[in-house]
Amino acid sequence: MIQSLEGVHSENETGKGVGSYQLVYSEGRWWIANMVWAMSSDDGKDIPKKYLKNN
């Protein structure tokens, strides 16, 4: 699963990025097997539109 994100860090600056989550269903429940996220270096302009929440 890939999704976009927007947040504010401790110095009150906003940032946009994408996160990827790998899920595994085992023993009757979902487990997070892997998580990776990366912040945009161009205020979200370098994130493909299909991953943005409001395109």
PDB file of C-alpha atoms in Angstrom:
ATOM      1  CA  MET A   1       0.000   0.000   0.000  1.00  0.00           C
ATOM      2  CA  ILE A   2       1.296   3.460  -0.906  1.00  0.00           C
ATOM      3  CA  GLN A   3      -0.164   6.680   0.438  1.00  0.00           C
ATOM      4  CA  SER A   4       0.746  10.339   0.552  1.00  0.00           C
ATOM      5  CA  LEU A   5       1.361  12.185   3.794  1.00  0.00           C
ATOM      6  CA  GLU A   6       1.727  15.728   5.021  1.00  0.00           C
ATOM      7  CA  GLY A   7       3.056  16.711   8.401  1.00  0.00           C
ATOM      8  CA  VAL A   8       4.692  19.294  10.610  1.00  0.00           C
ATOM      9  CA  HIS A   9       7.996  18.597  12.324  1.00  0.00           C
ATOM     10  CA  SER A  10       9.376  19.970  15.579  1.00  0.00           C
ATOM     11  CA  GLU A  11      10.589  23.244  14.018  1.00  0.00           C
ATOM     12  CA  ASN A  12       7.010  23.927  12.772  1.00  0.00           C
ATOM     13  CA  GLU A  13       7.894  23.383   9.100  1.00  0.00           C
ATOM     14  CA  THR A  14       5.491  21.426   6.910  1.00  0.00           C
ATOM     15  CA  GLY A  15       6.504  18.652   4.561  1.00  0.00           C
ATOM     16  CA  LYS A  16       4.917  16.254   2.065  1.00  0.00           C
ATOM     17  CA  GLY A  17       5.951  12.741   1.212  1.00  0.00           C
ATOM     18  CA  VAL A  18       4.861   9.175   0.518  1.00  0.00           C
ATOM     19  CA  GLY A  19       4.803   6.085   2.678  1.00  0.00           C
ATOM     20  CA  SER A  20       4.758   2.418   1.728  1.00  0.00           C
ATOM     21  CA  TYR A  21       3.483  -0.329   4.025  1.00  0.00           C
ATOM     22  CA  GLN A  22       3.842  -4.068   3.516  1.00  0.00           C
ATOM     23  CA  LEU A  23       1.196  -6.054   5.393  1.00  0.00           C
ATOM     24  CA  VAL A  24       1.101  -9.783   6.168  1.00  0.00           C
ATOM     25  CA  TYR A  25      -1.965 -11.694   7.364  1.00  0.00           C
ATOM     26  CA  SER A  26      -0.924 -14.366   9.872  1.00  0.00           C
ATOM     27  CA  GLU A  27      -2.431 -16.002  12.948  1.00  0.00           C
ATOM     28  CA  GLY A  28      -5.821 -14.364  12.323  1.00  0.00           C
ATOM     29  CA  ARG A  29      -4.636 -10.762  12.119  1.00  0.00           C
ATOM     30  CA  TRP A  30      -2.729  -8.258   9.982  1.00  0.00           C
ATOM     31  CA  TRP A  31       0.896  -7.469  10.841  1.00  0.00           C
ATOM     32  CA  ILE A  32       3.058  -4.650   9.522  1.00  0.00           C
ATOM     33  CA  ALA A  33       6.048  -6.370   7.948  1.00  0.00           C
ATOM     34  CA  ASN A  34       7.775  -3.299   6.569  1.00  0.00           C
ATOM     35  CA  MET A  35       7.349   0.498   6.500  1.00  0.00           C
ATOM     36  CA  VAL A  36       9.260   2.986   4.378  1.00  0.00           C
ATOM     37  CA  TRP A  37       8.583   6.678   3.917  1.00  0.00           C
ATOM     38  CA  ALA A  38      10.337   9.460   2.058  1.00  0.00           C
ATOM     39  CA  MET A  39       9.822  13.192   2.177  1.00  0.00           C
ATOM     40  CA  SER A  40       9.488  15.267  -0.969  1.00  0.00           C
ATOM     41  CA  SER A  41      12.350  17.588  -1.844  1.00  0.00           C
ATOM     42  CA  ASP A  42      10.036  19.776  -3.966  1.00  0.00           C
ATOM     43  CA  ASP A  43       6.981  20.417  -1.717  1.00  0.00           C
ATOM     44  CA  GLY A  44       5.121  17.459  -3.211  1.00  0.00           C
ATOM     45  CA  LYS A  45       5.581  18.406  -6.862  1.00  0.00           C
ATOM     46  CA  ASP A  46       7.779  15.335  -7.359  1.00  0.00           C
ATOM     47  CA  ILE A  47       5.085  12.966  -5.991  1.00  0.00           C
ATOM     48  CA  PRO A  48       3.013  11.279  -8.745  1.00  0.00           C
ATOM     49  CA  LYS A  49      -0.557  12.651  -8.813  1.00  0.00           C
ATOM     50  CA  LYS A  50      -2.079   9.188  -8.349  1.00  0.00           C
ATOM     51  CA  TYR A  51      -0.611   9.098  -4.809  1.00  0.00           C
ATOM     52  CA  LEU A  52      -1.752  12.561  -3.749  1.00  0.00           C
ATOM     53  CA  LYS A  53      -4.887  12.782  -1.592  1.00  0.00           C
ATOM     54  CA  ASN A  54      -6.416  15.787  -3.393  1.00  0.00           C
ATOM     55  CA  ASN A  55      -5.410  15.661  -7.046  1.00  0.00           C
TER      56      ASN A  55
END
